[in-house]
Coordinates of C-alpha atoms in Angstrom, one line a residue:
M1 CA 0.1 0.0 0.1
G2 CA 1.4 3.5 -1.0
K3 CA 1.6 6.5 1.3
S4 CA -0.2 9.8 0.7
L5 CA 1.9 13.1 0.8
Q6 CA -0.2 16.0 2.3
T7 CA 0.8 19.7 1.6
T8 CA -0.9 22.6 3.2
H9 CA -1.1 25.9 1.3
N10 CA -2.0 29.1 3.2
T11 CA -4.1 31.2 1.2
T12 CA -4.8 34.0 3.6
A13 CA -3.4 37.5 2.4
P14 CA -0.7 39.3 4.2
S15 CA -2.0 41.4 7.1
S16 CA 0.6 44.2 7.2
G17 CA -1.4 46.6 5.1
K18 CA -4.7 46.2 7.0
S19 CA -2.9 46.4 10.5
G20 CA -1.5 49.7 9.3
L21 CA -4.7 51.1 8.3
A22 CA -6.3 50.0 11.6
L23 CA -3.5 51.6 13.5
R24 CA -4.0 55.0 11.5
M25 CA -7.8 54.7 12.2
L26 CA -7.2 54.1 16.0
F27 CA -4.9 57.1 16.0
L28 CA -7.5 59.3 14.3
L29 CA -10.1 58.1 16.7
G30 CA -8.0 59.0 19.6
I31 CA -7.5 62.6 18.3
L32 CA -11.3 62.9 17.8
L33 CA -11.9 61.7 21.4
V34 CA -9.5 64.4 22.7
M35 CA -11.2 67.0 20.5
T36 CA -14.8 66.0 21.7
T37 CA -13.7 65.7 25.5
S38 CA -11.9 69.1 25.5
F39 CA -14.8 70.9 23.5
N40 CA -15.8 73.5 25.9
P41 CA -16.2 77.4 25.1
A42 CA -13.8 79.6 27.0
S43 CA -15.4 81.4 30.0
N44 CA -15.0 84.9 30.7
T45 CA -12.5 86.0 33.2
H46 CA -14.2 87.7 36.1
A47 CA -12.8 90.8 38.0
A48 CA -12.4 90.8 41.7
T49 CA -15.2 92.7 43.3
G50 CA -14.5 95.8 45.3
A51 CA -14.6 98.3 42.4
E52 CA -15.5 101.8 43.4
I53 CA -16.5 104.9 41.6
P54 CA -16.2 108.7 42.9
T55 CA -18.9 111.2 41.6
E56 CA -18.0 114.6 40.2
G57 CA -19.5 116.4 43.2
G58 CA -22.5 118.1 41.3
T59 CA -26.2 117.4 40.3
W60 CA -28.8 118.8 37.8
T61 CA -31.7 120.3 39.8
N62 CA -34.3 119.6 37.1
P63 CA -35.1 115.9 36.1
A64 CA -35.4 116.8 32.4
I65 CA -32.1 117.3 31.1
S66 CA -31.7 118.7 27.6
I67 CA -29.0 118.1 25.1
V68 CA -28.1 119.6 21.8
I69 CA -25.8 117.7 19.4
T70 CA -24.0 119.8 16.9
P71 CA -22.6 117.8 14.0
A72 CA -19.6 118.8 12.1
S73 CA -21.5 118.2 8.8
N74 CA -19.1 120.3 6.7
M75 CA -15.9 118.5 7.8
P76 CA -14.6 115.5 5.5
W77 CA -13.8 113.6 8.5
F78 CA -17.2 113.6 10.0
E79 CA -19.5 110.7 9.7
A80 CA -23.2 111.5 9.5
S81 CA -23.9 108.3 11.4
Y82 CA -22.2 109.9 14.5
T83 CA -25.3 112.1 15.2
Y84 CA -27.4 109.0 15.6
D85 CA -24.6 107.3 17.7
V86 CA -24.7 110.1 20.2
N87 CA -28.5 110.3 20.5
Y88 CA -28.7 106.4 20.9
A89 CA -26.1 106.5 23.6
I90 CA -28.0 109.1 25.5
T91 CA -31.6 107.6 25.3
R92 CA -30.0 104.2 26.2
W93 CA -28.9 105.4 29.5
A94 CA -32.8 105.6 30.5
K95 CA -33.5 102.1 29.2
S96 CA -30.7 100.8 31.5
I97 CA -32.1 102.8 34.3
I98 CA -35.3 100.9 33.8
A99 CA -33.6 97.6 33.9
Y100 CA -31.6 98.6 37.1
T101 CA -34.5 99.8 39.0
D102 CA -36.6 96.8 38.2
A103 CA -33.7 94.6 39.6
Y104 CA -32.6 96.8 42.6
G105 CA -35.1 99.5 43.2
S106 CA -34.4 103.4 43.6
Y107 CA -37.4 103.8 41.3
Y108 CA -37.2 107.7 41.5
L109 CA -34.2 107.4 39.0
R110 CA -37.0 106.8 36.3
K111 CA -38.0 110.5 36.9
L112 CA -34.8 111.4 34.8
S113 CA -35.6 112.3 31.3
F114 CA -33.3 113.2 28.5
V115 CA -34.4 115.4 25.7
T116 CA -32.0 115.4 22.7
C117 CA -31.9 117.9 19.9
V118 CA -29.9 118.4 16.8
S119 CA -28.3 121.8 16.0
G120 CA -29.8 123.2 12.8
V121 CA -32.8 120.8 12.9
N122 CA -34.9 121.1 16.1
D123 CA -32.7 122.6 18.6
T124 CA -35.0 125.5 19.3
L125 CA -37.1 122.6 21.2
C126 CA -34.3 122.4 23.7
G127 CA -34.0 126.3 24.3
T128 CA -30.7 126.8 26.5
P129 CA -29.6 123.3 26.6
D130 CA -27.9 121.8 29.9
I131 CA -25.4 119.7 27.8
R132 CA -23.8 120.6 24.6
V133 CA -22.2 117.7 22.4
Q134 CA -19.5 118.8 19.6
F135 CA -17.0 116.9 17.4
I136 CA -13.4 117.4 16.5
Q137 CA -11.1 115.3 14.2
S138 CA -8.5 114.3 16.9
F139 CA -7.2 115.3 20.3
G140 CA -3.8 115.0 19.0
S141 CA -0.8 113.1 19.8
E142 CA -0.2 114.8 23.0
S143 CA -3.4 113.7 24.5
A144 CA -4.7 110.0 24.9
G145 CA -8.3 111.0 24.8
L146 CA -11.2 110.1 22.8
G147 CA -13.9 112.4 24.6
L148 CA -13.7 115.1 27.0
T149 CA -16.5 116.6 29.3
S150 CA -16.1 119.9 30.8
L151 CA -18.1 120.4 33.9
R152 CA -18.8 123.5 36.1
I153 CA -20.1 123.3 39.6
Q154 CA -21.3 126.0 41.8
Q155 CA -19.1 126.5 44.7
N156 CA -20.5 125.1 48.1
S157 CA -23.8 124.0 46.4
G158 CA -23.1 121.0 44.2
I159 CA -25.2 122.2 41.3
F160 CA -24.0 122.0 37.9
V161 CA -23.7 125.2 35.9
I162 CA -24.9 125.2 32.3
P163 CA -23.8 124.5 29.7
T164 CA -21.6 121.2 30.3
T165 CA -19.7 120.7 27.1
T166 CA -18.7 117.4 25.8
T167 CA -16.3 117.0 23.0
L168 CA -16.0 113.6 21.0
A169 CA -13.1 112.8 18.5
A170 CA -13.7 111.2 15.2
Y171 CA -10.1 109.8 15.2
D172 CA -7.8 108.3 17.5
P173 CA -5.0 110.4 19.0
T174 CA -2.6 109.4 16.3
N175 CA -5.2 110.8 13.8
T176 CA -4.7 107.6 11.7
T177 CA -7.6 105.4 12.9
Q178 CA -11.4 106.6 12.5
L179 CA -13.8 105.6 15.3
T180 CA -16.4 103.2 14.2
D181 CA -20.2 103.7 15.1
T182 CA -19.9 101.3 18.0
D183 CA -16.8 103.3 19.3
M184 CA -18.5 106.5 19.0
F185 CA -21.6 105.0 20.9
N186 CA -19.3 103.8 23.8
I187 CA -17.4 107.0 23.9
A188 CA -20.6 109.0 24.1
S189 CA -22.0 106.7 26.6
H190 CA -19.1 107.3 28.7
E191 CA -19.0 111.0 28.5
F192 CA -22.7 111.3 29.2
G193 CA -22.1 109.4 32.5
H194 CA -19.6 112.3 33.3
A195 CA -22.4 114.9 32.3
L196 CA -24.7 113.2 34.8
G197 CA -22.3 113.4 37.6
L198 CA -20.1 110.3 37.8
N199 CA -16.4 110.0 37.5
H200 CA -14.2 107.2 36.8
A201 CA -14.5 103.8 38.2
T202 CA -11.3 102.0 39.6
V203 CA -11.7 98.7 37.6
S204 CA -12.0 98.0 33.8
I205 CA -13.9 94.8 34.1
A206 CA -16.9 94.1 35.9
D207 CA -17.6 90.6 37.7
D208 CA -19.8 89.4 34.8
G209 CA -16.8 89.9 32.5
T210 CA -18.2 92.9 30.6
F211 CA -16.4 96.2 30.1
E212 CA -17.1 98.8 32.9
L213 CA -18.2 101.9 31.1
M214 CA -17.0 104.4 33.3
F215 CA -13.2 103.2 33.5
L216 CA -10.6 105.7 32.5
S217 CA -9.5 104.0 29.3
Y218 CA -11.2 102.6 26.4
G219 CA -11.1 98.9 26.8
Q220 CA -11.5 98.1 23.2
A221 CA -9.2 98.6 20.0
V222 CA -10.2 101.7 18.1
G223 CA -11.8 100.7 14.6
N224 CA -12.1 97.2 15.4
P225 CA -15.5 96.2 13.6
R226 CA -16.0 93.5 16.1
N227 CA -16.2 95.8 19.1
S228 CA -19.2 95.4 21.3
L229 CA -21.6 98.0 22.8
E230 CA -21.0 98.8 26.6
A231 CA -23.5 99.7 29.1
P232 CA -23.6 101.5 32.4
S233 CA -22.7 99.1 35.3
T234 CA -24.7 98.4 38.6
L235 CA -21.9 100.4 40.2
D236 CA -22.4 103.4 37.9
M237 CA -26.4 103.3 38.6
Y238 CA -25.8 102.8 42.4
A239 CA -23.6 106.0 42.5
L240 CA -26.2 107.8 40.1
S241 CA -29.1 106.8 42.6
N242 CA -27.1 108.7 45.3
V243 CA -26.4 111.6 43.1
Y244 CA -30.1 112.0 42.4
D245 CA -31.6 110.8 45.7
W246 CA -33.3 114.3 45.8
L247 CA -35.8 113.0 43.3
V248 CA -37.4 111.0 46.2
N249 CA -38.8 114.6 47.5
P250 CA -42.2 115.3 45.6
S251 CA -41.4 118.8 45.7
G252 CA -38.1 118.4 43.7
F253 CA -34.5 119.7 44.4
S254 CA -33.8 121.8 47.6
G255 CA -30.9 122.7 49.5
T256 CA -27.4 121.5 48.1
G257 CA -26.3 118.6 46.1
H258 CA -23.9 115.9 47.2
F259 CA -20.1 116.6 47.2
A260 CA -17.8 114.3 45.6
T261 CA -18.1 110.8 47.2
V262 CA -16.8 107.6 46.5
Y263 CA -19.3 104.7 46.1
S264 CA -19.1 101.0 46.3
L265 CA -21.8 98.4 45.9
P266 CA -23.5 97.1 48.9
P267 CA -24.2 93.5 49.6
G268 CA -27.1 92.2 47.4
I269 CA -26.1 94.2 44.2
A270 CA -24.2 92.1 41.7
Y271 CA -21.6 94.0 39.7
G272 CA -22.3 93.7 36.1
S273 CA -23.4 95.8 33.1
V274 CA -27.0 96.8 32.8
Y275 CA -28.1 96.3 29.4
P276 CA -31.7 97.4 28.1
Y277 CA -34.2 94.6 28.0
S278 CA -34.2 94.4 24.3
E279 CA -30.6 93.7 24.3
Q280 CA -30.8 91.1 27.0
I281 CA -33.4 89.3 25.0
Q282 CA -31.1 89.4 22.1
T283 CA -28.1 88.1 24.0
L284 CA -30.4 85.3 25.3
Q285 CA -31.1 84.3 21.7
D286 CA -27.6 84.4 20.9
S287 CA -26.7 82.1 23.6
I288 CA -29.5 79.7 22.6
N289 CA -28.3 79.8 18.9
Q290 CA -24.8 79.0 20.0
L291 CA -25.9 76.3 22.2
R292 CA -27.7 74.7 19.2
L293 CA -24.7 75.1 17.3
E294 CA -22.5 73.4 20.0
I295 CA -25.0 70.4 20.2
L296 CA -24.9 70.0 16.4
I297 CA -21.0 69.8 16.5
V298 CA -21.1 67.3 19.2
A299 CA -23.8 65.2 17.3
V300 CA -21.4 65.4 13.9
V301 CA -18.6 64.3 16.0
A302 CA -20.3 61.6 17.8
G303 CA -21.8 60.3 14.5
F304 CA -18.4 60.3 13.0
L305 CA -16.8 58.4 15.9
L306 CA -19.7 56.0 15.5
A307 CA -18.8 55.5 12.0
V308 CA -15.1 55.0 12.7
A309 CA -16.0 52.5 15.3
L310 CA -17.8 50.3 12.8
V311 CA -15.1 50.6 10.3
L312 CA -12.5 49.5 12.8
G313 CA -15.0 46.5 13.8
I314 CA -15.2 45.5 10.2
L315 CA -11.4 45.6 9.7
L316 CA -10.7 43.7 12.9
A317 CA -13.3 41.1 11.9
R318 CA -11.6 40.7 8.7
K319 CA -8.3 40.1 10.5
K320 CA -9.2 36.4 11.5
P321 CA -7.3 33.9 9.3
D322 CA -9.4 32.0 6.8
Q323 CA -9.5 28.2 7.1
A324 CA -6.2 26.7 5.3
Q325 CA -7.0 25.2 2.2
S326 CA -5.2 21.6 1.8
V327 CA -4.1 19.9 -1.3
S328 CA -3.1 16.2 -1.1
W329 CA -1.3 14.2 -3.7
L330 CA -1.6 10.5 -3.5
I331 CA 1.9 8.8 -4.3
V332 CA 1.1 5.6 -6.0
G333 CA 3.9 3.0 -6.0
P334 CA 4.7 0.6 -8.8
P335 CA 2.1 -2.4 -9.1
A336 CA 2.6 -5.1 -6.5
P337 CA 4.1 -8.2 -8.1
V338 CA 1.7 -10.8 -9.2
E339 CA 2.5 -14.2 -7.7
V340 CA 1.9 -17.0 -10.1
C341 CA 1.2 -20.2 -8.4
G342 CA 2.1 -23.3 -10.4
Y343 CA 1.1 -26.8 -9.8
S344 CA 3.9 -29.4 -10.3
E345 CA 3.2 -32.7 -11.8
K346 CA 3.7 -35.7 -9.9

């Protein structure tokens, strides 16, 4: 009987290429996991509470404060929109007062009213104004100013002498960068705070991460189109409520105003900017839209990770070796000799 010779041939393809692909996919998966776990918008840095603001030492004796804006319409550096910016900056103070008093009281502040007129348009409606607003091209390189408010106070009475004059620059002190509408709005808001009787706050950032309107320096880059609108802070409003506490008296102002005093927030009043309700609603809507975007991004990343996991699962499943195919050859020897039996004769 012959023997069979069995030879085994492995028909499974080399796995080095698939292993390399799997390693690359695992590396990509690791990167995506890091990106997903670290995805968290940066939070605002909060300033330390303890801010103070002094007052100018004067007050208006009539709650109806009149302002005349004089555009520099004949000057090439003047933007016509600046007139609107200043007007809106003034009227927005009244809206911030409403939001502040709803939250913290001092409702008598709502008696303040601001009447704005434009020279050459309707200035006769304001008569002799309490405040005049004018424009210049620049304060020049010798000054770091963007705005200036000149106040006069009656000696020993704490009463403003009309008119207070506010001057606003259209360009920065180097006379190279022009103020945007947002810049002009913010500077005009700051200067109007001076005209109402506030001096400079001691910190630049409130506890909610927003800019302190009454800080000495402008906290944003002049000319940047991404600059944001600033608003009076609760510290500014609290000081203002003390300057005009005479509004509590139904008969109006009597006696003398408060002399220059430094104020800090009492317990129970959070330090932050007081935006009008319409802007608070818009900010909330923007936050909701941002949250939706973040959820969408997380969902897309999660879906991609799931797809990568499925691909890896398929690749790993294919790495199992196929059952070896066997080929056998039967080795056949020469035919066995045939034995011939003979009979012998006797």
